[in-house]
Structures are given as C-alpha cells and as structure tokens.
XYZ file of C-alpha atoms in Angstrom:
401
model
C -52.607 -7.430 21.974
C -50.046 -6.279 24.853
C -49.505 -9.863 26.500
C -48.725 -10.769 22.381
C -46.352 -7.842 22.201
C -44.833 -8.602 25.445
C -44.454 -12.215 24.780
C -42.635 -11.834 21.297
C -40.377 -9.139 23.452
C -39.585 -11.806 26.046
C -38.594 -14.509 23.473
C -37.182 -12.356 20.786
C -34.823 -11.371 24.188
C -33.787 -14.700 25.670
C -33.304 -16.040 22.261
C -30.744 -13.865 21.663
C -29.218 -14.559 24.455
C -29.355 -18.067 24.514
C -28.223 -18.522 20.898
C -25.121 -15.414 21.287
C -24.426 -17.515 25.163
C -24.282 -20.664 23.512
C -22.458 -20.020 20.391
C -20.338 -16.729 21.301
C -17.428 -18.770 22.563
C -17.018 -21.792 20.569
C -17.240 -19.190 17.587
C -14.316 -17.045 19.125
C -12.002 -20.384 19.717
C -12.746 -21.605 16.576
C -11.535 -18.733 14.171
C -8.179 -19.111 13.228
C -5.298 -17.420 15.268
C -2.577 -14.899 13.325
C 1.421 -14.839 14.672
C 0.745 -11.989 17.326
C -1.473 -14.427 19.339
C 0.167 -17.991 18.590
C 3.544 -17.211 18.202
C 5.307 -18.598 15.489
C 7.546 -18.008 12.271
C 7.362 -14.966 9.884
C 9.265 -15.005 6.661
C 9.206 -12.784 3.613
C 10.616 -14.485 0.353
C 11.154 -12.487 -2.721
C 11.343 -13.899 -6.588
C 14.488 -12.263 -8.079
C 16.011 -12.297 -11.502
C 18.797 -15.079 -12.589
C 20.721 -15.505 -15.678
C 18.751 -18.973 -15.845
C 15.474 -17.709 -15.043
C 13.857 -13.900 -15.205
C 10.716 -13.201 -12.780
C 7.556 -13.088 -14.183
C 3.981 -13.308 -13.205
C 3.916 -16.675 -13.717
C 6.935 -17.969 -11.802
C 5.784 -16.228 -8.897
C 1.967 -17.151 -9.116
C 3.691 -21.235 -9.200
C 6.641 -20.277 -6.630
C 3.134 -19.568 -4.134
C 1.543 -22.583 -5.325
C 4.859 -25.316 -4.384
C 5.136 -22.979 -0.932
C 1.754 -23.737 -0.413
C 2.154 -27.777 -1.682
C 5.619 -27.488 0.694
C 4.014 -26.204 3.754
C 0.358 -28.480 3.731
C 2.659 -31.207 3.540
C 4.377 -30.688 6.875
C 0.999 -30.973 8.205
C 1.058 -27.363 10.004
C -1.979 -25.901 11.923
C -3.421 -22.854 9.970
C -0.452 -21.536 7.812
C -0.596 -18.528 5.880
C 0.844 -17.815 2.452
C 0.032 -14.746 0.415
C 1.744 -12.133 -1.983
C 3.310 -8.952 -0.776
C 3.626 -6.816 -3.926
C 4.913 -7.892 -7.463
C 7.665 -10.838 -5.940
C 7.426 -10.812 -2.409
C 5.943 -13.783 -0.502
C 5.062 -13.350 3.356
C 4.850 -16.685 4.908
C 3.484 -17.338 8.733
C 4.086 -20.504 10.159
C 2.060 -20.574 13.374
C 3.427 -22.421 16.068
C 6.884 -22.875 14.536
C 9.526 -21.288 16.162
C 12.620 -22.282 14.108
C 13.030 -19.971 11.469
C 16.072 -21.876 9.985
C 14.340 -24.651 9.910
C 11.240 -23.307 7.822
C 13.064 -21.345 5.284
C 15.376 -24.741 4.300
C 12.023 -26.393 3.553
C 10.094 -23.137 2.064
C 12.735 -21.733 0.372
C 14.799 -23.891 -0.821
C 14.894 -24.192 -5.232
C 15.060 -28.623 -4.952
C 16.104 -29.061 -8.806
C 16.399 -32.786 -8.858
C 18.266 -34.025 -11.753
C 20.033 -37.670 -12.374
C 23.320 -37.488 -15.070
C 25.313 -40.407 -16.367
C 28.871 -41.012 -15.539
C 30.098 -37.986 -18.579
C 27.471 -35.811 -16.440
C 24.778 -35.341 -18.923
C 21.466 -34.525 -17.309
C 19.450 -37.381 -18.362
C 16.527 -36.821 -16.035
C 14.756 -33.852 -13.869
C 12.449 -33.710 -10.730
C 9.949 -32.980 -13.682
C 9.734 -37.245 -14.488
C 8.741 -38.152 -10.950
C 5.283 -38.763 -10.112
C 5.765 -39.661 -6.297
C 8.376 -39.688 -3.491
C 7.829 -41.118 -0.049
C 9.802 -41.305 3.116
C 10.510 -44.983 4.143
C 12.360 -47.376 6.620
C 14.182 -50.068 4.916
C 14.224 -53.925 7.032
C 18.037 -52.663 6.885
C 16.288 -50.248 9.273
C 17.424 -47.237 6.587
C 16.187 -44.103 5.641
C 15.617 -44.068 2.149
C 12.890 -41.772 -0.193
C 11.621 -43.895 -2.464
C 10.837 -42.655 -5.934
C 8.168 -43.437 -8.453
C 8.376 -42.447 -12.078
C 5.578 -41.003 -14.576
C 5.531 -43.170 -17.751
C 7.653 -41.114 -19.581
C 9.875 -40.680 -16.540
C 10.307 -44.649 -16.362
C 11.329 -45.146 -20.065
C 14.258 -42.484 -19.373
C 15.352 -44.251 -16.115
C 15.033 -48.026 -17.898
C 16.993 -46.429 -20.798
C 19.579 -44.510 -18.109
C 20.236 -47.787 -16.055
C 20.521 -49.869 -19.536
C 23.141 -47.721 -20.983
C 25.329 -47.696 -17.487
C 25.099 -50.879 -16.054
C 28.375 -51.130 -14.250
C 28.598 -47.306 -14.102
C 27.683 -45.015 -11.196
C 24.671 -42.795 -11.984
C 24.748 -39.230 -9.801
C 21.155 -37.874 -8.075
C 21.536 -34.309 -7.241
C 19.340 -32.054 -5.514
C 20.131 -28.068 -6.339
C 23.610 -29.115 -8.061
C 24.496 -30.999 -4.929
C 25.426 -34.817 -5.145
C 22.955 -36.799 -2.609
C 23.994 -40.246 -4.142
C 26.142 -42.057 -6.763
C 25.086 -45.763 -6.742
C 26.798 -47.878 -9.139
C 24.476 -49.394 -11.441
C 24.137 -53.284 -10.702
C 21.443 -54.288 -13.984
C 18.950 -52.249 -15.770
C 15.910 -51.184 -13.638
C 12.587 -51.026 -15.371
C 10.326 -51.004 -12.859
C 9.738 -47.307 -12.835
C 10.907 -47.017 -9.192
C 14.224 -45.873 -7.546
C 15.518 -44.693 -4.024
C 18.100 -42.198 -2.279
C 20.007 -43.018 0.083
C 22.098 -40.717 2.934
C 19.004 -39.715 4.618
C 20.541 -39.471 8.411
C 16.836 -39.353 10.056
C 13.157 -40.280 9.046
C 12.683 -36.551 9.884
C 15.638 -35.781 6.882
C 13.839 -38.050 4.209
C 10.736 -36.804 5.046
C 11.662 -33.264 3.808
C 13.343 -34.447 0.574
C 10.299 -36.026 -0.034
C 7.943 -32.881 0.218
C 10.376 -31.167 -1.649
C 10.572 -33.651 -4.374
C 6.511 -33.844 -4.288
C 6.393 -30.165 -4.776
C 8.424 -29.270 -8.030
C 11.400 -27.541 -7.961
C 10.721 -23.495 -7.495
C 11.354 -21.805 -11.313
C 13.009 -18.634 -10.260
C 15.686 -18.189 -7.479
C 14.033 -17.129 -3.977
C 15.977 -15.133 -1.406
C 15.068 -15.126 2.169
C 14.401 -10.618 2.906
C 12.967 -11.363 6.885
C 12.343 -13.496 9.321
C 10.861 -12.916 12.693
C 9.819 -15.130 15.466
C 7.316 -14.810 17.750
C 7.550 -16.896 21.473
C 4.534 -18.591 22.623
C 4.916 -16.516 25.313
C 4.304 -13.004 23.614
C 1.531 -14.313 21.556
C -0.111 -15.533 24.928
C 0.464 -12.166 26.855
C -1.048 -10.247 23.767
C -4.126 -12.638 23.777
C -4.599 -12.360 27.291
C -3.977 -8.017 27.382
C -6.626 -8.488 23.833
C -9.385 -10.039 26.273
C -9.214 -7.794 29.311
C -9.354 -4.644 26.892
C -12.412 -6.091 24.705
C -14.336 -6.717 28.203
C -12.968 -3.927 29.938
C -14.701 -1.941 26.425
C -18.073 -4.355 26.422
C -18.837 -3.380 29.986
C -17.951 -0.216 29.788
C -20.906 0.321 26.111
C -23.247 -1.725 28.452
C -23.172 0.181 31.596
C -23.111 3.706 29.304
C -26.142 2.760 27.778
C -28.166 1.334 30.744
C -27.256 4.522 32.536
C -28.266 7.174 29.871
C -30.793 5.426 28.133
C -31.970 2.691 30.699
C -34.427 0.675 28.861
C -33.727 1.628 25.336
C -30.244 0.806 26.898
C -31.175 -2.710 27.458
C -32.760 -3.038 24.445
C -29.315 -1.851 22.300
C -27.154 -4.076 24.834
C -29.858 -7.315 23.765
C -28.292 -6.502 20.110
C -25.256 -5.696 20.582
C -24.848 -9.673 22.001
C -26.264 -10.710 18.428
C -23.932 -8.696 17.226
C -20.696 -10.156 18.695
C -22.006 -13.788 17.550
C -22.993 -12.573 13.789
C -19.706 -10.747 13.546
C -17.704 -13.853 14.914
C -19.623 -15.972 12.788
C -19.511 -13.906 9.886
C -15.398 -13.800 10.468
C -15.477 -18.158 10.701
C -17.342 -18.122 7.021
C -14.700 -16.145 5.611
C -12.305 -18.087 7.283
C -10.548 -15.032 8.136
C -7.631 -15.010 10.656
C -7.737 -12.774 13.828
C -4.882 -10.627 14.682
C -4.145 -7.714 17.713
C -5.301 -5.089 14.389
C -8.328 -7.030 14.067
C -9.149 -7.355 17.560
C -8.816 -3.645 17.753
C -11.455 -3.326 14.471
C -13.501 -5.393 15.975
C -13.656 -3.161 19.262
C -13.876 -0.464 16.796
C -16.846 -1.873 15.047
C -18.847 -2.621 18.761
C -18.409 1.283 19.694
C -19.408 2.094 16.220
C -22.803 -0.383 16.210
C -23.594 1.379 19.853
C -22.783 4.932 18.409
C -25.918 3.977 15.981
C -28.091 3.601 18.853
C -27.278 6.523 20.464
C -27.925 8.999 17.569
C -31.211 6.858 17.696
C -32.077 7.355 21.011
C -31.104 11.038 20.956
C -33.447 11.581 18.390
C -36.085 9.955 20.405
C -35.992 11.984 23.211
C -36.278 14.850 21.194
C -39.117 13.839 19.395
C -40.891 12.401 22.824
C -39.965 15.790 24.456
C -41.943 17.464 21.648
C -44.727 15.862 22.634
C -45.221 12.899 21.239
C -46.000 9.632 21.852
C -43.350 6.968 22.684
C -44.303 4.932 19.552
C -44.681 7.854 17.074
C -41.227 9.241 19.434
C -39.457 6.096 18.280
C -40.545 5.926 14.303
C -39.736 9.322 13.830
C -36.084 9.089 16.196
C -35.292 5.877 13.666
C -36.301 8.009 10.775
C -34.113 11.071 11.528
C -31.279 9.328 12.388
C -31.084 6.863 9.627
C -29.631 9.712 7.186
C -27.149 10.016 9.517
C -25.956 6.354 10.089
C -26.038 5.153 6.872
C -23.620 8.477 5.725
C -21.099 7.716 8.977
C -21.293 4.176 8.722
C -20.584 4.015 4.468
C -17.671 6.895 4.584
C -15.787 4.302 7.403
C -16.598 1.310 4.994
C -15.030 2.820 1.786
C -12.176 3.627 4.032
C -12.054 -0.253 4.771
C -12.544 -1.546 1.691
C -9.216 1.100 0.576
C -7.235 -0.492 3.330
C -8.274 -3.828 2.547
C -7.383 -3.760 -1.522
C -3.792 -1.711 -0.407
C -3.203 -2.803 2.907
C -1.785 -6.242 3.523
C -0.650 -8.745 6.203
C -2.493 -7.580 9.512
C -3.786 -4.095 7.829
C -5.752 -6.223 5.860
C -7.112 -7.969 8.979
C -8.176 -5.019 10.459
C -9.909 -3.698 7.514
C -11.710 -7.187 7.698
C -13.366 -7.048 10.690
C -13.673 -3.370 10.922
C -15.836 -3.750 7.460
C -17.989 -6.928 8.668
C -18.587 -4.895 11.546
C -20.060 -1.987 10.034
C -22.118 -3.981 8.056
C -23.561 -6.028 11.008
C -24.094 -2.973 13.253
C -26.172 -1.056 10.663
C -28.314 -4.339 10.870
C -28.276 -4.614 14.224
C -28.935 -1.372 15.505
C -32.099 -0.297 12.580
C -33.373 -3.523 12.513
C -32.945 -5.908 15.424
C -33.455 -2.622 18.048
C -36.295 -1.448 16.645
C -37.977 -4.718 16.177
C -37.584 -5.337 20.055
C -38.697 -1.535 21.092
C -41.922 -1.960 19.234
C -42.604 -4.913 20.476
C -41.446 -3.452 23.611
C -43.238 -0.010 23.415
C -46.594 -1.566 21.637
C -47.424 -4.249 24.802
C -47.879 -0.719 26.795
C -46.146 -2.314 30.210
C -44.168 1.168 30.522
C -45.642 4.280 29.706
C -43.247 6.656 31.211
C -40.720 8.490 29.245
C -37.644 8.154 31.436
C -37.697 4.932 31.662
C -36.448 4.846 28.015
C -33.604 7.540 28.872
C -36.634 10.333 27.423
C-alpha cells in the first residue's frame, strides 16, 4: 500500500513536470502578442454624423466588419479590431509602424461610382463583385474589375449609350480615370488605370473588395509603438515574472518545505493550464495581462498557504498528518472560495466595462483564479495524500508543521 502511494506520488510529480517542461514554452510563444510587446500602430476611428448619412448601430456594426475585410486583406499578423463605446473603433496593427499609411487604407470612405459624360452616377462600388491588382504585358498597373450580373447589364448599357464619349471612375468624388469609350463592353469586366505601383493597385483593390464605409469616419488617435519599446517591455515582463516565480518557490520550500514542494509541483501545472487556457480563447497578452497573470500565480500560492497554515494548526493539536491535512483543506476552503470569488466578480466588472488592455488584464487575472482554486484544492491535495498515505515521512516539520 505505501510503495502504491509512493509510486502514484512519483509519477503524478514528473508528469507534471514533463508535460508543464514540454509544453510551457511553445504555449507562451504561441499566444498572440498585443502593441506594448510587438510594437506597432494604434488608431482610434470614430463614426460621426453627415448630412448624407446619420450614425446608427448598424453603420457602425458594418464600418467594423469592411475594417476587418480591409485589414485581413493586407495579410497582417494578428490584428485587432474592436468597439470602444457607441462609435469609436480602436484598431492595432501589430508590426506596422506607419500610421499614415494604415489610416489611408482603414479609414478611408472608397465610394466608387462611374457617371456618363452629363455626370450622372450610373454605377456604384455596390455592382462589383471582384477587383484584383494586375500587371499588364504593357508591364502596367491596372485593378481589374469584375461585375455582378446586374452590375454588367448597367456597364453594357453605360458603354452602349457613350461609345465615343469618355466615361469618369471616381473613388470618394475623386476622378481616378476618364477613358474614352472605344465600343460597347459586355463582358462584365473593366480596369483602372493610374496605378503608379503594384503596391498602389493593390490597395484600391482591397478597398474596392471591401464596400465603401456608410457613415463618414474621422481619425481621433494614433500612436506608434517602435519595435524597440515593445522588445524592452517584453524583456523587463520576463525578468519580473521569474524574478516573482522564484521568489513563490523558494517562500514556500522554506516555510513549508515539503508541502512547499508539493504547492510548487502545481503551481508548474498551473502556468501551462493558464497559458493554455489563454491560447483557447485566443486571447492576446499585454504588459496588464502579464501583470494579472503574476497576480493570479501569488493568488493560486496564497491558497496553499491558508492551507498549510491550517495544517499546522490542526497537526499541532495533535493530530495525525493525514487527519492534519483533511481537516487544514476543510477549514480553509471557506476561506478560498470567499477571497478567490470577491476578486473574480471584480474581473468579470472590469472585463464587461473595461476595454483595450483593461480587458486583458481582467482576462487572465479571471482564468487565473479559476485555475488556482483547481490547482491548489485539487491537484495539492491529490499529491499530499498520496504523499502522506505511502508513510515515507512521518515527521511533522518536514511538512513546514
């Protein structure tokens, strides 16, 4: 019975720390990286009214939706697009350190509309159905247009009635060309010309793709963050979280030695379940988040040590290490679960009101309770019975009692 105890002990133990070893750091690389640590662009948009076009629900719901068709289409690494209020629109644009650059693609309204030589708007960006970027053999730079159905009968009909007449293709009330019609095209297809670089088409093309935005957006921040600030924050991040971990490990070996070693063994299946947990959400880390998820470790070892205190008072009462431990579990629970759900309600506030990197914070600070009430009930006393019930110590102080 105590080699079987002592056996599960010894697995359950380098288990954990083979699976947390193996998995901790490809976990921590993998979770996606917020503005403070990359470096990047920031920009805040906001809807606002126009004669043309009043903000609504609606318009700003679809004004996220083209950002979001705008921004996937430049291929970017992680991007992040979410609402700031009733008409407010944060956008981070890691690794991006342009700002102009981003807000003519982002923000920019890209009403497309063709009108015959009285200037009549015949057509809108509503008729196309595709635009690409393309080299001509000419070796131009030309987006070339596709039509819907309907969008082709009004083009075939456009090109019929003004054969020998320029036709005008402006973007946001801006000419981009005014090709003089040479026969009727009926093909459903078209191109614009003027495009100085590949780079040049390629953005009237995503912005044609995307729909024109239905309310006017102005530009209310931008910020940039170097590369090298990001870095120097990611590198100050890691020195404090291991300057913290060692720092919980070496507290508990030296107060509670074994029971110590035992809430150390958890607290590494914590770290992986918490990064893991963060991956599945798909959740982006930020310097508030690193700081709730410090937060969380100190509050998943606080746990243990109202456990362990009770412990030794029980033990010093007079009992035995394994009635000691059920009854320092028992006493303390109260106590954990009433900590522990007062700071989650306080997360779960922050995260509903708070936004941006508040919102981050209240993430991981909330995952982290969770975890560390599982942790620290269930995991640590799993491996101190075990521990406790294969009789190899029988001595008080070697569990800090």
């Amino acid at each position: 019975m105590r080699v079987g105890n002592l056996t599960k002990f010894l697995v359950a133990v380098v288990a954990i720390l083979a699976i947390a070893g193996y998995f901790i750091s490809p976990l921590a690389l993998s979770i996606k990286q917020g503005l403070d640590l990359q470096g990047g662009t920031h920009v805040v948009l906001e809807a606002v009214d126009t004669p043309e076009a009043k903000v609504d629900e609606d318009a700003v719901q679809r004004v996220v939706k083209i950002v979001e068709h705008r921004i996937n289409d430049l291929g970017l690494t992680e991007p992040i697009i979410q609402r700031q209020g009733d008409r407010r629109i944060i956008v981070e644009l890691p690794g991006i350190n342009d700002p102009d650059k981003a807000i003519e693609l982002i923000g920019k309204t890209a009403m497309l509309e063709f009108k015959d030589v009285t200037g009549t708007t015949v057509m809108t960006g509503t008729d196309l159905k595709n635009a690409q970027a393309q080299i001509e053999q000419s070796n131009k730079n030309v987006v070339a247009l596709e039509f819907s159905d309907e969008g082709a009968k009004k083009f075939a009909d456009l090109t019929t009635k003004n054969v020998g007449k320029p036709i005008s293709i402006l973007l946001d009330k801006q000419v981009l060309t005014s090709p003089v019609v040479q026969e009727p095209i009926t093909g459903g297809k078209a191109q614009i010309t003027g495009s100085k670089t590949l780079e040049e088409a390629q953005n009237l093309a995503i912005l044609l793709r995307s729909g024109s935005l239905p309310v006017k957006v102005e530009v209310m921040e931008t910020r940039t963050v170097g590369p090298t600030l990001g870095m120097d924050s990611k590198e100050k991040s890691k020195t404090a979280f291991a300057i913290g971990i060692s720092a919980i490990v070496l507290f508990m070996l030296f107060f509670y030695r074994l029971s110590g070693f035992v809430a150390n063994i958890s607290l590494a299946l914590y770290v992986m379940l918490l990064l893991f947990g963060l991956k599945s959400l798909n959740a982006t880390l930020t310097l508030p988040g690193i700081a709730g998820i410090i937060l969380s470790i100190g509050m998943a070892v606080d746990a243990n040590v109202l456990i362990f205190e009770r412990f030794k008072e029980e033990y010093r009462s007079g009992k035995t290490l394994r009635a000691a431990m059920d009854a320092g579990f028992n006493r303390a629970f109260s106590s954990i679960i009433d900590s522990n759900v007062n700071t989650l309600l306080a997360a779960v506030v922050l995260f509903f009101l708070g936004t941006g990197p508040v919102k981050g914070f209240a993430i991981t600070l909330g995952l982290g309770i969770i975890l560390s009430m599982f942790t620290a009930i269930t995991v640590t006393r799993f491996l101190l019975k075990m521990l406790i019930s294969a009789n190899l110590v029988k001595s008080g102080k070697i569990f800090g009692a």
